[in-house]
mmCIF file of C-alpha atoms in Angstrom:
data_model
loop_
_atom_site.group_PDB
_atom_site.id
_atom_site.type_symbol
_atom_site.label_atom_id
_atom_site.label_comp_id
_atom_site.label_asym_id
_atom_site.label_seq_id
_atom_site.Cartn_x
_atom_site.Cartn_y
_atom_site.Cartn_z
ATOM 1 C CA UNK D 19 29.678 72.628 88.614
ATOM 2 C CA UNK D 20 26.536 70.582 88.147
ATOM 3 C CA UNK D 21 24.174 70.556 85.206
ATOM 4 C CA UNK D 22 21.224 68.295 84.488
ATOM 5 C CA UNK D 23 22.108 65.008 82.860
ATOM 6 C CA UNK D 24 20.454 64.482 79.460
ATOM 7 C CA UNK D 25 20.483 60.710 79.760
ATOM 8 C CA UNK D 26 17.027 59.347 80.525
ATOM 9 C CA UNK D 27 16.368 55.791 81.666
ATOM 10 C CA UNK D 28 13.656 53.194 82.208
ATOM 11 C CA UNK D 29 15.235 51.451 85.169
ATOM 12 C CA UNK D 30 12.247 51.931 87.450
ATOM 13 C CA UNK D 31 9.863 50.342 84.909
ATOM 14 C CA UNK D 32 12.326 47.529 84.199
ATOM 15 C CA UNK D 33 12.666 46.789 87.923
ATOM 16 C CA UNK D 34 8.893 46.620 88.239
ATOM 17 C CA UNK D 35 8.698 44.261 85.269
ATOM 18 C CA UNK D 36 11.414 42.105 86.806
ATOM 19 C CA UNK D 37 9.208 41.075 89.717
ATOM 20 C CA UNK D 38 9.459 44.291 91.750
ATOM 21 C CA UNK D 39 13.236 44.040 91.931
ATOM 22 C CA UNK D 40 14.527 46.388 94.641
ATOM 23 C CA UNK D 41 17.195 49.047 94.088
ATOM 24 C CA UNK D 42 19.351 47.188 96.616
ATOM 25 C CA UNK D 43 19.125 43.938 94.641
ATOM 26 C CA UNK D 44 19.975 45.683 91.367
ATOM 27 C CA UNK D 45 22.871 47.473 93.078
ATOM 28 C CA UNK D 46 24.248 44.189 94.432
ATOM 29 C CA UNK D 47 24.045 42.538 91.015
ATOM 30 C CA UNK D 48 25.736 45.487 89.281
ATOM 31 C CA UNK D 49 28.348 46.100 91.973
ATOM 32 C CA UNK D 50 27.489 49.624 93.054
ATOM 33 C CA UNK D 51 25.789 51.085 96.130
ATOM 34 C CA UNK D 52 22.020 51.343 96.378
ATOM 35 C CA UNK D 53 22.410 55.119 96.558
ATOM 36 C CA UNK D 54 24.167 55.096 93.179
ATOM 37 C CA UNK D 55 21.305 53.111 91.614
ATOM 38 C CA UNK D 56 18.918 55.644 93.164
ATOM 39 C CA UNK D 57 20.960 58.529 91.680
ATOM 40 C CA UNK D 58 21.070 56.871 88.231
ATOM 41 C CA UNK D 59 17.347 56.149 88.313
ATOM 42 C CA UNK D 60 16.613 59.746 89.366
ATOM 43 C CA UNK D 61 18.782 60.982 86.466
ATOM 44 C CA UNK D 62 21.145 62.703 88.885
ATOM 45 C CA UNK D 63 24.158 60.653 87.836
ATOM 46 C CA UNK D 64 25.208 59.221 84.478
ATOM 47 C CA UNK D 65 26.884 55.841 85.006
ATOM 48 C CA UNK D 66 30.022 54.641 83.269
ATOM 49 C CA UNK D 67 29.556 52.543 80.130
ATOM 50 C CA UNK D 68 30.567 49.449 82.098
ATOM 51 C CA UNK D 69 27.856 49.962 84.724
ATOM 52 C CA UNK D 70 25.321 50.844 82.011
ATOM 53 C CA UNK D 71 26.049 47.552 80.218
ATOM 54 C CA UNK D 72 25.852 45.623 83.484
ATOM 55 C CA UNK D 73 22.415 47.120 84.203
ATOM 56 C CA UNK D 74 21.122 46.248 80.737
ATOM 57 C CA UNK D 75 22.393 42.656 81.148
ATOM 58 C CA UNK D 76 20.620 42.273 84.502
ATOM 59 C CA UNK D 77 17.333 42.981 82.690
ATOM 60 C CA UNK D 78 18.466 41.065 79.578
ATOM 61 C CA UNK D 79 17.623 43.951 77.223
ATOM 62 C CA UNK D 80 19.711 46.077 74.816
ATOM 63 C CA UNK D 81 21.437 49.129 76.259
ATOM 64 C CA UNK D 82 19.108 51.585 74.482
ATOM 65 C CA UNK D 83 16.091 49.930 76.070
ATOM 66 C CA UNK D 84 17.476 51.064 79.408
ATOM 67 C CA UNK D 85 19.135 54.400 78.591
ATOM 68 C CA UNK D 86 18.045 57.022 76.054
ATOM 69 C CA UNK D 87 19.963 60.036 74.840
ATOM 70 C CA UNK D 88 17.993 62.738 72.954
ATOM 71 C CA UNK D 89 18.996 63.441 69.370
ATOM 72 C CA UNK D 90 20.056 67.094 69.630
ATOM 73 C CA UNK D 91 20.058 67.485 65.816
ATOM 74 C CA UNK D 92 16.246 67.589 65.938
ATOM 75 C CA UNK D 93 16.315 70.671 68.164
ATOM 76 C CA UNK D 94 16.281 74.220 66.727
ATOM 77 C CA UNK M 14 25.584 58.693 115.494
ATOM 78 C CA UNK M 15 23.582 56.922 112.800
ATOM 79 C CA UNK M 16 20.481 59.005 113.598
ATOM 80 C CA UNK M 17 22.541 62.201 113.547
ATOM 81 C CA UNK M 18 23.926 61.323 110.113
ATOM 82 C CA UNK M 19 20.423 60.447 108.827
ATOM 83 C CA UNK M 20 19.031 63.768 110.086
ATOM 84 C CA UNK M 21 21.999 65.628 108.596
ATOM 85 C CA UNK M 22 21.318 63.989 105.249
ATOM 86 C CA UNK M 23 17.651 64.974 105.330
ATOM 87 C CA UNK M 24 18.582 68.542 106.282
ATOM 88 C CA UNK M 25 21.086 68.839 103.452
ATOM 89 C CA UNK M 26 18.654 67.520 100.867
ATOM 90 C CA UNK M 27 15.065 66.976 102.005
ATOM 91 C CA UNK M 28 14.019 65.393 98.677
ATOM 92 C CA UNK M 29 16.497 62.535 99.080
ATOM 93 C CA UNK M 30 15.670 59.248 100.767
ATOM 94 C CA UNK M 31 17.992 60.340 103.562
ATOM 95 C CA UNK M 32 20.229 57.263 103.571
ATOM 96 C CA UNK M 33 23.900 57.929 103.070
ATOM 97 C CA UNK M 34 26.621 55.696 101.686
ATOM 98 C CA UNK M 35 29.533 54.674 103.903
ATOM 99 C CA UNK M 36 31.772 57.162 102.074
ATOM 100 C CA UNK M 37 29.296 60.026 102.560
ATOM 101 C CA UNK M 38 28.963 59.278 106.284
ATOM 102 C CA UNK M 39 32.751 59.055 106.544
ATOM 103 C CA UNK M 40 33.176 62.412 104.781
ATOM 104 C CA UNK M 41 30.586 64.085 107.017
ATOM 105 C CA UNK M 42 32.190 62.680 110.171
ATOM 106 C CA UNK M 43 35.768 63.554 109.159
ATOM 107 C CA UNK M 44 34.868 67.087 108.039
ATOM 108 C CA UNK M 45 33.088 67.682 111.338
ATOM 109 C CA UNK M 46 36.016 66.275 113.339
ATOM 110 C CA UNK M 47 38.565 68.412 111.447
ATOM 111 C CA UNK M 48 36.453 71.552 112.000
ATOM 112 C CA UNK M 49 36.096 70.793 115.735
ATOM 113 C CA UNK M 50 39.698 69.760 116.477
ATOM 114 C CA UNK M 51 41.436 72.411 114.390
ATOM 115 C CA UNK M 52 38.877 75.007 115.458
ATOM 116 C CA UNK M 53 40.022 74.307 119.015
ATOM 117 C CA UNK M 54 43.712 74.370 117.947
ATOM 118 C CA UNK M 55 43.516 77.690 116.102
ATOM 119 C CA UNK M 56 41.393 79.281 118.841
ATOM 120 C CA UNK M 57 44.168 78.457 121.310
ATOM 121 C CA UNK M 58 47.080 79.316 119.030
ATOM 122 C CA UNK M 59 45.789 82.590 117.627
ATOM 123 C CA UNK M 60 44.056 83.604 120.859
ATOM 124 C CA UNK M 61 46.604 82.824 123.580
ATOM 125 C CA UNK M 62 49.775 81.199 122.304
ATOM 126 C CA UNK M 63 50.559 83.810 119.620
ATOM 127 C CA UNK M 64 51.221 86.424 122.299
ATOM 128 C CA UNK M 65 53.338 84.116 124.445
ATOM 129 C CA UNK M 66 57.167 84.493 124.454
ATOM 130 C CA UNK M 67 57.662 80.714 124.122
ATOM 131 C CA UNK M 68 55.066 80.283 121.403
ATOM 132 C CA UNK M 69 57.412 78.226 119.171
ATOM 133 C CA UNK M 70 57.540 75.473 121.791
ATOM 134 C CA UNK M 71 53.883 75.834 122.790
ATOM 135 C CA UNK M 72 52.354 75.339 119.339
ATOM 136 C CA UNK M 73 54.600 72.383 118.566
ATOM 137 C CA UNK M 74 53.594 70.809 121.886
ATOM 138 C CA UNK M 75 49.936 71.319 121.021
ATOM 139 C CA UNK M 76 50.369 69.332 117.795
ATOM 140 C CA UNK M 77 50.710 66.060 119.737
ATOM 141 C CA UNK M 78 47.292 66.145 121.479
ATOM 142 C CA UNK M 79 45.734 67.441 118.239
ATOM 143 C CA UNK M 80 46.981 64.427 116.259
ATOM 144 C CA UNK M 81 46.020 61.989 119.049
ATOM 145 C CA UNK M 82 42.531 63.541 119.259
ATOM 146 C CA UNK M 83 42.106 63.333 115.481
ATOM 147 C CA UNK M 84 43.099 59.661 115.402
ATOM 148 C CA UNK M 85 40.834 58.698 118.340
ATOM 149 C CA UNK M 86 37.789 60.600 117.032
ATOM 150 C CA UNK M 87 38.260 59.322 113.466
ATOM 151 C CA UNK M 88 38.595 55.709 114.655
ATOM 152 C CA UNK M 89 35.547 56.016 116.940
ATOM 153 C CA UNK M 90 33.419 57.646 114.225
ATOM 154 C CA UNK M 91 34.308 55.006 111.640
ATOM 155 C CA UNK M 92 33.716 52.200 114.128
ATOM 156 C CA UNK M 93 30.204 53.538 114.824
ATOM 157 C CA UNK M 94 29.494 54.014 111.105
ATOM 158 C CA UNK M 95 30.695 50.484 110.335
ATOM 159 C CA UNK M 96 28.752 48.892 113.196
ATOM 160 C CA UNK M 97 25.481 50.600 112.265
ATOM 161 C CA UNK M 98 25.745 49.404 108.628
ATOM 162 C CA UNK M 99 28.249 46.505 108.515
ATOM 163 C CA UNK M 100 27.428 45.487 104.932
ATOM 164 C CA UNK M 101 28.431 48.937 103.662
ATOM 165 C CA UNK M 102 31.661 49.273 105.641
ATOM 166 C CA UNK M 103 34.479 50.407 103.378
ATOM 167 C CA UNK M 104 32.367 50.086 100.220
ATOM 168 C CA UNK M 105 33.254 52.543 97.469
ATOM 169 C CA UNK M 106 31.892 52.608 93.910
ATOM 170 C CA UNK M 107 32.469 54.694 90.779
ATOM 171 C CA UNK M 108 30.180 57.527 91.956
ATOM 172 C CA UNK M 109 32.089 57.775 95.252
ATOM 173 C CA UNK M 110 35.386 57.904 93.331
ATOM 174 C CA UNK M 111 34.122 60.619 90.949
ATOM 175 C CA UNK M 112 32.862 62.711 93.857
ATOM 176 C CA UNK M 113 36.198 62.185 95.631
ATOM 177 C CA UNK M 114 38.123 63.413 92.589
ATOM 178 C CA UNK M 115 35.932 66.512 92.281
ATOM 179 C CA UNK M 116 36.569 67.265 95.945
ATOM 180 C CA UNK M 117 40.316 66.852 95.496
ATOM 181 C CA UNK M 118 40.271 69.239 92.541
ATOM 182 C CA UNK M 119 38.747 71.984 94.696
ATOM 183 C CA UNK M 120 41.204 71.221 97.520
ATOM 184 C CA UNK M 121 44.111 71.589 95.072
ATOM 185 C CA UNK M 122 43.235 75.256 94.442
ATOM 186 C CA UNK M 123 43.169 75.916 98.201
ATOM 187 C CA UNK M 124 46.535 74.168 98.648
ATOM 188 C CA UNK M 125 48.104 76.145 95.798
ATOM 189 C CA UNK M 126 46.845 79.458 97.186
ATOM 190 C CA UNK M 127 48.047 78.648 100.712
ATOM 191 C CA UNK M 128 51.433 77.482 99.475
ATOM 192 C CA UNK M 129 51.943 80.764 97.606
ATOM 193 C CA UNK M 130 50.922 82.648 100.759
ATOM 194 C CA UNK M 131 53.431 80.602 102.807
ATOM 195 C CA UNK M 132 56.179 81.256 100.249
ATOM 196 C CA UNK M 133 55.349 84.961 100.335
ATOM 197 C CA UNK M 134 55.712 85.002 104.109
ATOM 198 C CA UNK M 135 59.025 83.107 103.897
ATOM 199 C CA UNK M 136 60.398 85.490 101.263
ATOM 200 C CA UNK M 137 59.274 88.406 103.408
ATOM 201 C CA UNK M 138 61.247 86.873 106.286
ATOM 202 C CA UNK M 139 58.178 86.462 108.472
ATOM 203 C CA UNK M 140 58.395 84.637 111.772
ATOM 204 C CA UNK M 141 58.451 80.839 111.360
ATOM 205 C CA UNK M 142 55.545 80.651 113.816
ATOM 206 C CA UNK M 143 53.260 82.457 111.371
ATOM 207 C CA UNK M 144 54.593 80.579 108.343
ATOM 208 C CA UNK M 145 53.794 77.316 110.155
ATOM 209 C CA UNK M 146 50.264 78.498 111.038
ATOM 210 C CA UNK M 147 49.566 79.577 107.440
ATOM 211 C CA UNK M 148 50.772 76.231 106.067
ATOM 212 C CA UNK M 149 48.806 74.235 108.630
ATOM 213 C CA UNK M 150 45.779 76.453 108.065
ATOM 214 C CA UNK M 151 46.089 75.760 104.353
ATOM 215 C CA UNK M 152 46.101 71.987 104.892
ATOM 216 C CA UNK M 153 43.077 72.223 107.189
ATOM 217 C CA UNK M 154 41.159 74.568 104.859
ATOM 218 C CA UNK M 155 41.877 72.280 101.900
ATOM 219 C CA UNK M 156 40.571 69.303 103.883
ATOM 220 C CA UNK M 157 37.391 71.190 104.813
ATOM 221 C CA UNK M 158 36.931 72.433 101.231
ATOM 222 C CA UNK M 159 37.286 68.877 99.912
ATOM 223 C CA UNK M 160 34.844 67.470 102.456
ATOM 224 C CA UNK M 161 32.291 70.213 101.895
ATOM 225 C CA UNK M 162 32.500 69.819 98.112
ATOM 226 C CA UNK M 163 31.976 66.072 98.426
ATOM 227 C CA UNK M 164 28.982 66.511 100.742
ATOM 228 C CA UNK M 165 27.403 69.032 98.350
ATOM 229 C CA UNK M 166 27.984 66.722 95.352
ATOM 230 C CA UNK M 167 26.485 63.717 97.150
ATOM 231 C CA UNK M 168 23.276 65.724 97.469
ATOM 232 C CA UNK M 169 23.464 67.591 94.148
ATOM 233 C CA UNK M 170 20.548 67.394 91.743
ATOM 234 C CA UNK M 171 22.928 66.232 89.055
ATOM 235 C CA UNK M 172 26.459 64.868 88.829
ATOM 236 C CA UNK M 173 27.704 64.781 85.252
#
């Protein structure tokens, strides 16, 4: 039922750069629970596009600066 | 109650930070209550009432205290959960909804299987007492399956 998500992210680093923003503060600004931010950051849950965009706007960076998806065409 | 839920969370997934969302606490509490209350009901019904000559009346009479007990325990559990974390009370986000849907999908298979079993008993002209127990057992099993699935998914290494 569960398989590892391939979507990586830099949320932890971005929070640190944003004045040690807490997961709870990010969660409140995005409109999800702190546990969901924790799951996204730990790459246990891939957020919806809407939440992904909201996160990138909190840090004022493009979406791909927050989330990265590997190019599978490079793999054998 | 809050400490019990925290400890349960750590036991289920020791790598997690242990804190549960309102929905996860609610699911854990309701699954536990359903197991306890219907465990008591089926122990009585299968153990003693099934052999009684007036079992049709007895099991229907038992339904009333079962429903009252469920309502009281559910209300008390949710009141405690809400009081211990008022800011989270009733909060549900997209991850909660996805986990809920996955749980319902598993429960649907249990309901379908139990319904077929109930139909089979009806077509075989089984006693209505046993048809009722199979149908009720199906509802309870589906509820437990849904709750268990949700609890596992809340603590899963990945939810995609």
